[in-house]
XYZ file of N, CA and C in Angstrom:
471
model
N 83.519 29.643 3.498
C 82.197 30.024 3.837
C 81.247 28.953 3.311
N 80.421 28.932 4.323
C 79.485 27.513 4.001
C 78.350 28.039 4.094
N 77.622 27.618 2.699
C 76.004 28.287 2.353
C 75.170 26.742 3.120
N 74.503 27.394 3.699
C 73.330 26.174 4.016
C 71.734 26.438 3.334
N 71.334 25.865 2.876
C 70.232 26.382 2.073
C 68.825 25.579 3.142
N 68.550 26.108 3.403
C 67.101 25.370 4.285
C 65.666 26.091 3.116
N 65.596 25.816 2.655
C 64.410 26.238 1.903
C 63.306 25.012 1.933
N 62.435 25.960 2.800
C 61.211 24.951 2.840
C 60.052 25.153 2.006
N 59.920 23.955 1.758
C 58.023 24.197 0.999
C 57.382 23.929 1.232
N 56.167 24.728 0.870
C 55.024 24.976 1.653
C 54.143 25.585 1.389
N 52.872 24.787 1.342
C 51.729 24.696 0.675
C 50.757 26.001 1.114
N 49.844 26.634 0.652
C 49.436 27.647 1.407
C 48.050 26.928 2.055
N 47.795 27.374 3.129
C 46.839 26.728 4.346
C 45.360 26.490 3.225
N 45.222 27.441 2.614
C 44.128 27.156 1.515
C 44.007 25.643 0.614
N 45.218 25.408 0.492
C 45.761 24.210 -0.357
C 44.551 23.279 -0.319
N 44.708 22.611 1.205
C 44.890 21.304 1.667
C 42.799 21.435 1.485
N 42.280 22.999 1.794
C 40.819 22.654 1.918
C 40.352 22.558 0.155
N 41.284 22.946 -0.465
C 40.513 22.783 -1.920
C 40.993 21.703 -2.723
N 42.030 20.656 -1.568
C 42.058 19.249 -1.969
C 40.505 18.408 -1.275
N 40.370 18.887 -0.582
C 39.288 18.407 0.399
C 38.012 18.749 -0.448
N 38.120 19.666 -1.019
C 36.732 20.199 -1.625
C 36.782 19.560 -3.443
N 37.621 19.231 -3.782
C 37.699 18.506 -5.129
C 37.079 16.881 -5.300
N 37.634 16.484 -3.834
C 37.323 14.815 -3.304
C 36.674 14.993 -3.427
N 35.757 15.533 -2.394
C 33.949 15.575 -1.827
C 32.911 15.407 -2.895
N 33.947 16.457 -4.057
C 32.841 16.891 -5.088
C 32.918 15.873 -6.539
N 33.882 15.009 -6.486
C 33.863 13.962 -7.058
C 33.315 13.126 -6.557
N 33.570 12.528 -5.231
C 32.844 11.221 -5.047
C 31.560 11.890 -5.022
N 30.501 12.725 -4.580
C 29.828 13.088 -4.574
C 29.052 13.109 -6.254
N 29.728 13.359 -7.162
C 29.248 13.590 -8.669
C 29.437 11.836 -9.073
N 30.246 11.049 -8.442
C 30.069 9.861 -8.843
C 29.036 8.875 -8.108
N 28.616 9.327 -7.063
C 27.428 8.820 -6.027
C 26.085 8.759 -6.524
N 26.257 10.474 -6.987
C 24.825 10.630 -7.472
C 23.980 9.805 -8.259
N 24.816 9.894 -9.460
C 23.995 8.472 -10.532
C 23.769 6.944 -9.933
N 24.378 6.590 -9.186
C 23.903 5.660 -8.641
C 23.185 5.466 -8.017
N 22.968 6.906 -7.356
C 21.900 6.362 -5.929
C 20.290 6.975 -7.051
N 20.390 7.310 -7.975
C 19.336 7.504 -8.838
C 19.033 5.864 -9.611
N 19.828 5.532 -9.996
C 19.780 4.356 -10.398
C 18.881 3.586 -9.585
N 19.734 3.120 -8.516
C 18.931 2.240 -7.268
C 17.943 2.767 -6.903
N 17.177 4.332 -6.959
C 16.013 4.704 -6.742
C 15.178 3.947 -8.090
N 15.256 4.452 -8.778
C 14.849 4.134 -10.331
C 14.215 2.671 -10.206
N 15.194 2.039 -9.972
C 15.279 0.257 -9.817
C 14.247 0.085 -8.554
N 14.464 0.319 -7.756
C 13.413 0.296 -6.637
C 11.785 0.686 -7.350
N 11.576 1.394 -7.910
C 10.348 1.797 -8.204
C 9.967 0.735 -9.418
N 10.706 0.699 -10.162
C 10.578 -0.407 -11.249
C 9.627 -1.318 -10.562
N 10.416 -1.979 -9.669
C 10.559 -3.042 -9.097
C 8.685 -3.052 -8.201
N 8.625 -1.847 -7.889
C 7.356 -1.600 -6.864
C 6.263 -1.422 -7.879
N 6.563 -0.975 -9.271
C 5.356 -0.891 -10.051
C 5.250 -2.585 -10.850
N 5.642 -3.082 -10.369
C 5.939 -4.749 -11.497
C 5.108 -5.212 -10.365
N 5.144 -5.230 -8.803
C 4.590 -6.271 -8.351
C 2.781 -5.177 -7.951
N 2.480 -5.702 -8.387
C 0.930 -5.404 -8.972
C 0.104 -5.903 -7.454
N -0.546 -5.217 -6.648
C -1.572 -5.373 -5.616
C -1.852 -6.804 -6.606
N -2.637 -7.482 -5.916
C -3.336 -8.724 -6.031
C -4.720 -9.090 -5.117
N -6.079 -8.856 -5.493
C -6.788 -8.755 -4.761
C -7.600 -10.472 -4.123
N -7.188 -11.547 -5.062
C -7.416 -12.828 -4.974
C -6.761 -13.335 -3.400
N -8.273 -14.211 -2.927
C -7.765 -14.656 -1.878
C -8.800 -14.651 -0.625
N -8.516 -14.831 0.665
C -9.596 -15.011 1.819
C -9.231 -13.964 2.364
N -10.027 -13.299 2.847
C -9.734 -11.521 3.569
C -10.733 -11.703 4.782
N -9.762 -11.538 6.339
C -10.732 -11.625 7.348
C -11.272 -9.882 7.680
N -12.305 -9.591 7.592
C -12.509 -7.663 7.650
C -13.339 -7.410 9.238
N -12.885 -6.462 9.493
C -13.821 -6.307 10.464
C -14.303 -4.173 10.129
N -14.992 -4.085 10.841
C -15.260 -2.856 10.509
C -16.763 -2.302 12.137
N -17.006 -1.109 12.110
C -17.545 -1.067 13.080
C -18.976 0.113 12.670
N -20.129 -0.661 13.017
C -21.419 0.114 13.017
C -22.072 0.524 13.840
N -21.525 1.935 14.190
C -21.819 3.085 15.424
C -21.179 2.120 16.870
N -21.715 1.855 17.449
C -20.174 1.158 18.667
C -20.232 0.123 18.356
N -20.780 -0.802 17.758
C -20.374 -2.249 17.572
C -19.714 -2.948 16.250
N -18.541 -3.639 17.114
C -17.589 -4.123 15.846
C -18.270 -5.110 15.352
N -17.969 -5.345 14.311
C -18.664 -6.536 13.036
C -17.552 -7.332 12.889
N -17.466 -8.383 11.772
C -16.651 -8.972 11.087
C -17.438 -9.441 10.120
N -16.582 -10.223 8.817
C -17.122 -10.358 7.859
C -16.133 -11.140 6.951
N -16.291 -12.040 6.221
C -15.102 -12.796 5.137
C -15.105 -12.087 4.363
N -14.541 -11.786 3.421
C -14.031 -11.775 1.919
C -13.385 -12.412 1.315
N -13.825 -13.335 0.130
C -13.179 -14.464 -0.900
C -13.293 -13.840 -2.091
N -12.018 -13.538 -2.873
C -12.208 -13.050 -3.986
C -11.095 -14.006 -5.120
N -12.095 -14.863 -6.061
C -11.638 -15.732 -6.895
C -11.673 -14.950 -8.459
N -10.598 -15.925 -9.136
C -10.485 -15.160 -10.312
C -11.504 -16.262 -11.623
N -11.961 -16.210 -12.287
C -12.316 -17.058 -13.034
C -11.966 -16.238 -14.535
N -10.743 -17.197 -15.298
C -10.911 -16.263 -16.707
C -9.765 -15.239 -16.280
N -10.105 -13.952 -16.869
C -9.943 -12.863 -16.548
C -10.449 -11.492 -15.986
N -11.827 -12.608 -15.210
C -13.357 -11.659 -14.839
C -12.741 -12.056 -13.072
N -12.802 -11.073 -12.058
C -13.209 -11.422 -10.783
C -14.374 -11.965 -10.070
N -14.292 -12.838 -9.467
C -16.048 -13.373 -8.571
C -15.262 -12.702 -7.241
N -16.501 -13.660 -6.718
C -16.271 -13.746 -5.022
C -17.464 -13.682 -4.196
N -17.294 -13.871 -2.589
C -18.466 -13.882 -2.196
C -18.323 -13.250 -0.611
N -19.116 -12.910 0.145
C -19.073 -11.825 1.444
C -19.309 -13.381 2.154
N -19.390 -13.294 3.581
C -19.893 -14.533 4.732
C -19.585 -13.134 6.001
N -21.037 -13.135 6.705
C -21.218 -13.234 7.967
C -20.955 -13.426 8.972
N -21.172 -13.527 9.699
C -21.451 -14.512 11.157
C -23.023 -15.145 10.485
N -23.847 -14.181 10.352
C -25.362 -14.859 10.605
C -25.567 -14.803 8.635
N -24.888 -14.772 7.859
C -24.929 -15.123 6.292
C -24.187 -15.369 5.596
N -24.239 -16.215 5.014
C -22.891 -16.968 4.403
C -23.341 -17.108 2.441
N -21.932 -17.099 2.105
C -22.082 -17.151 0.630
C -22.700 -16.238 -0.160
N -22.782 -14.855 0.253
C -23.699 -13.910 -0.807
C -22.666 -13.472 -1.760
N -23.019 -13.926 -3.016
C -22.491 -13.201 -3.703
C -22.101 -12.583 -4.468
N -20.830 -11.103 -4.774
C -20.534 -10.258 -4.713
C -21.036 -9.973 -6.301
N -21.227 -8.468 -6.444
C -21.975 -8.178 -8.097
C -20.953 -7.021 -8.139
N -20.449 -7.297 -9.891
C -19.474 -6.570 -10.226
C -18.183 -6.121 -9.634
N -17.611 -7.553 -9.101
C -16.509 -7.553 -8.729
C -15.187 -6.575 -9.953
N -14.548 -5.322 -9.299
C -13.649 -4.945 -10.089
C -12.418 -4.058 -9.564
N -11.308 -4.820 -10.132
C -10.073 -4.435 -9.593
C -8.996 -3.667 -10.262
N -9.116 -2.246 -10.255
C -8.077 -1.619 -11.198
C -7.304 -0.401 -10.110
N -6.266 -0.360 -10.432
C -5.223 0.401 -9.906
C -4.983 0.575 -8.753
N -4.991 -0.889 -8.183
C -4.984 -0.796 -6.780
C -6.441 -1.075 -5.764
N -7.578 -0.730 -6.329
C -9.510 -0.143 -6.250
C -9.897 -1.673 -6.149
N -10.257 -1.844 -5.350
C -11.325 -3.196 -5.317
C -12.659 -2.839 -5.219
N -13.610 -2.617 -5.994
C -15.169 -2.178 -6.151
C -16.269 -3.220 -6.364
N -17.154 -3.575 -5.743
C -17.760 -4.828 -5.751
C -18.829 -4.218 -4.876
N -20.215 -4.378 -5.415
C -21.529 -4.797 -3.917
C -21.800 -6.036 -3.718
N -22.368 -5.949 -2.595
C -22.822 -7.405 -1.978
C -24.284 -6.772 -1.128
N -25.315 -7.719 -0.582
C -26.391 -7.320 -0.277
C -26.362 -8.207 0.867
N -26.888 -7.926 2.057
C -26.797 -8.059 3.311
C -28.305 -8.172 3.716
N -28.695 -9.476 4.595
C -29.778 -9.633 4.721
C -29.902 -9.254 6.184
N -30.608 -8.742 6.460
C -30.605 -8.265 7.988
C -31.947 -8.138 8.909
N -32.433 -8.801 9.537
C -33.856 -8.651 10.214
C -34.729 -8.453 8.578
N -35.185 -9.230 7.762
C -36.465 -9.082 7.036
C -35.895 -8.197 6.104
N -34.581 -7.475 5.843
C -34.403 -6.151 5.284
C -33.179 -6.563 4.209
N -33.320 -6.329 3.283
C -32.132 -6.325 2.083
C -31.580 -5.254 1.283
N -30.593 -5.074 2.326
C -28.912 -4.217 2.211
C -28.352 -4.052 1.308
N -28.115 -3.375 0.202
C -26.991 -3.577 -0.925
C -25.922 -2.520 -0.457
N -24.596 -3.132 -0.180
C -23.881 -2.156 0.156
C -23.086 -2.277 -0.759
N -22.256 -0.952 -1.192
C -20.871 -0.789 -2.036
C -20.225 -0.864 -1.585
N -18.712 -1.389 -1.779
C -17.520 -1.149 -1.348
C -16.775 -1.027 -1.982
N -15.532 -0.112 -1.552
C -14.222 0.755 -2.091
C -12.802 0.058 -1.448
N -12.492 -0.730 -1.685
C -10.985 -1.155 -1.409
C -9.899 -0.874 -1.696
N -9.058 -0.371 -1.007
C -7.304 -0.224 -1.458
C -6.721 -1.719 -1.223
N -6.266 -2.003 -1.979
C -5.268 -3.349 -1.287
C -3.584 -2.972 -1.815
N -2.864 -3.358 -0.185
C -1.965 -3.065 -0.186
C -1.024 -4.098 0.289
N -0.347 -5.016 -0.418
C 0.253 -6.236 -0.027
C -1.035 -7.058 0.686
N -0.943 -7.842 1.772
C -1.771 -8.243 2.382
C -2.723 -7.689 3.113
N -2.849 -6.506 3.460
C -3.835 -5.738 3.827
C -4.824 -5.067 2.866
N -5.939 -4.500 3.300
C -6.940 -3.864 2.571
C -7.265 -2.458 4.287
N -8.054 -2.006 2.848
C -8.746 -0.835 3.651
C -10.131 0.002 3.045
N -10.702 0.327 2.988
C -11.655 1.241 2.406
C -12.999 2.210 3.197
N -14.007 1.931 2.431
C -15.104 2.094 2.814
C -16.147 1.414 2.544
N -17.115 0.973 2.946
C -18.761 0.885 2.763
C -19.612 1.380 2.899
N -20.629 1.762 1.334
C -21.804 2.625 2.139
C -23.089 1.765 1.882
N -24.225 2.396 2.769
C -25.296 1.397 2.403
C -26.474 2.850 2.539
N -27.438 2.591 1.882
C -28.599 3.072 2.235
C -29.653 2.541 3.135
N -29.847 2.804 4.108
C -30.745 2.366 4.887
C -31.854 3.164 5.540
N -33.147 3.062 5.470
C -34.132 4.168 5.803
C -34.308 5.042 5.043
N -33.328 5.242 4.136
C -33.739 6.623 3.401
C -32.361 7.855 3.768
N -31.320 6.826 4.373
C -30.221 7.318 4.644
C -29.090 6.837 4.029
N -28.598 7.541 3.392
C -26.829 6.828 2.982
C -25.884 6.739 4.513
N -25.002 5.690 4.811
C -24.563 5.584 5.344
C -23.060 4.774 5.465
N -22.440 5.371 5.970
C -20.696 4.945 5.172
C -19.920 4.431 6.705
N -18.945 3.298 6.071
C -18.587 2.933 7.660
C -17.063 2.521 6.986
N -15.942 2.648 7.935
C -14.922 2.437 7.330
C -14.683 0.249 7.429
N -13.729 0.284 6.774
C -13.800 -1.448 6.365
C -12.111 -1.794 6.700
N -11.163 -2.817 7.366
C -10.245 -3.084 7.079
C -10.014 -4.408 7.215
N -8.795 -5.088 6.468
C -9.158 -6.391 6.509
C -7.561 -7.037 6.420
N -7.368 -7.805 6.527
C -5.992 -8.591 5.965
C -6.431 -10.342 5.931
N -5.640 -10.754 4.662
C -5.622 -11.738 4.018
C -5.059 -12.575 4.737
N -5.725 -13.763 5.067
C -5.218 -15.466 5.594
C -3.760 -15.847 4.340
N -3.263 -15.960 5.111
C -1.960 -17.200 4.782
C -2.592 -18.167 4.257
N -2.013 -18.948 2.871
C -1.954 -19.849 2.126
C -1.398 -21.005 2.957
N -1.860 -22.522 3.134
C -1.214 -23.431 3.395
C -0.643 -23.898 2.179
N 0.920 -23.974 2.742
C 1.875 -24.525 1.485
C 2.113 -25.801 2.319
């Protein structure tokens, strides 16, 4: 008499998903810290490079339907900001209490216009090479606010 033994083994169908679910949850627990890391590092990295408001800024902006334009040069002397506004029809005015903190470019300039002298404020974000803000001016006996945007000329190297 001949015994044949066939004995098979065999995993129960559950097995194979709570091999599947051990992986996942390792690479997953080993992913995590890294991809925090490289977030981390990324921001580092975005708070080190500091807006920079120095430089030639072409702006245009618009007063009730008509578009304007306008320069912006903002030089550093020291550790104090200058700078100066230009026109089309005025050139070189310039800017009082140039100041740049947390991003904020705040500076007036005064605008000569038909016989009439303008002091307007302005509020700048600068964001890499672009800007954005506002200007307000009083005129008549009215405050009046107009939005401002601008981006910076390329350096000849």
């Amino acid at each position: 008499m001949a015994f044949r033994c066939s004995a098979r083994v065999s995993r129960p169908r559950h097995a194979h998903h709570f091999l599947e679910f051990n992986m996942k949850t390792i690479l997953a627990m080993t992913m995590f810290p890294a991809v925090l890391v490289l977030g981390f590092c990324g921001l580092a990295r975005a708070e080190g490079e500091k807006a920079d408001p120095v430089g030639t800024w072409k702006c245009e902006y618009k007063i009730g339907d008509q578009q304007r334009t306008s320069t912006l040069t903002i030089t550093k002397e020291g550790d104090k900001l200058a700078g100066k506004m230009d026109w089309p029809d005025q050139k070189d005015e310039k800017l009082k209490d140039p100041k740049f903190k947390e991003g904020k470019l705040t500076f007036s300039a005064v605008r000569k216009f038909m016989e009439n002298t303008i002091p307007i404020d302005y509020t700048l974000t600068i964001d890499g090479d672009k800007l954005q803000g506002k200007g307000s001016a009083e005129f008549n006996g009215q405050k009046q606010e107009f939005d401002i945007a601008g981006t910076r000329e390329k350096k000849d190297k």
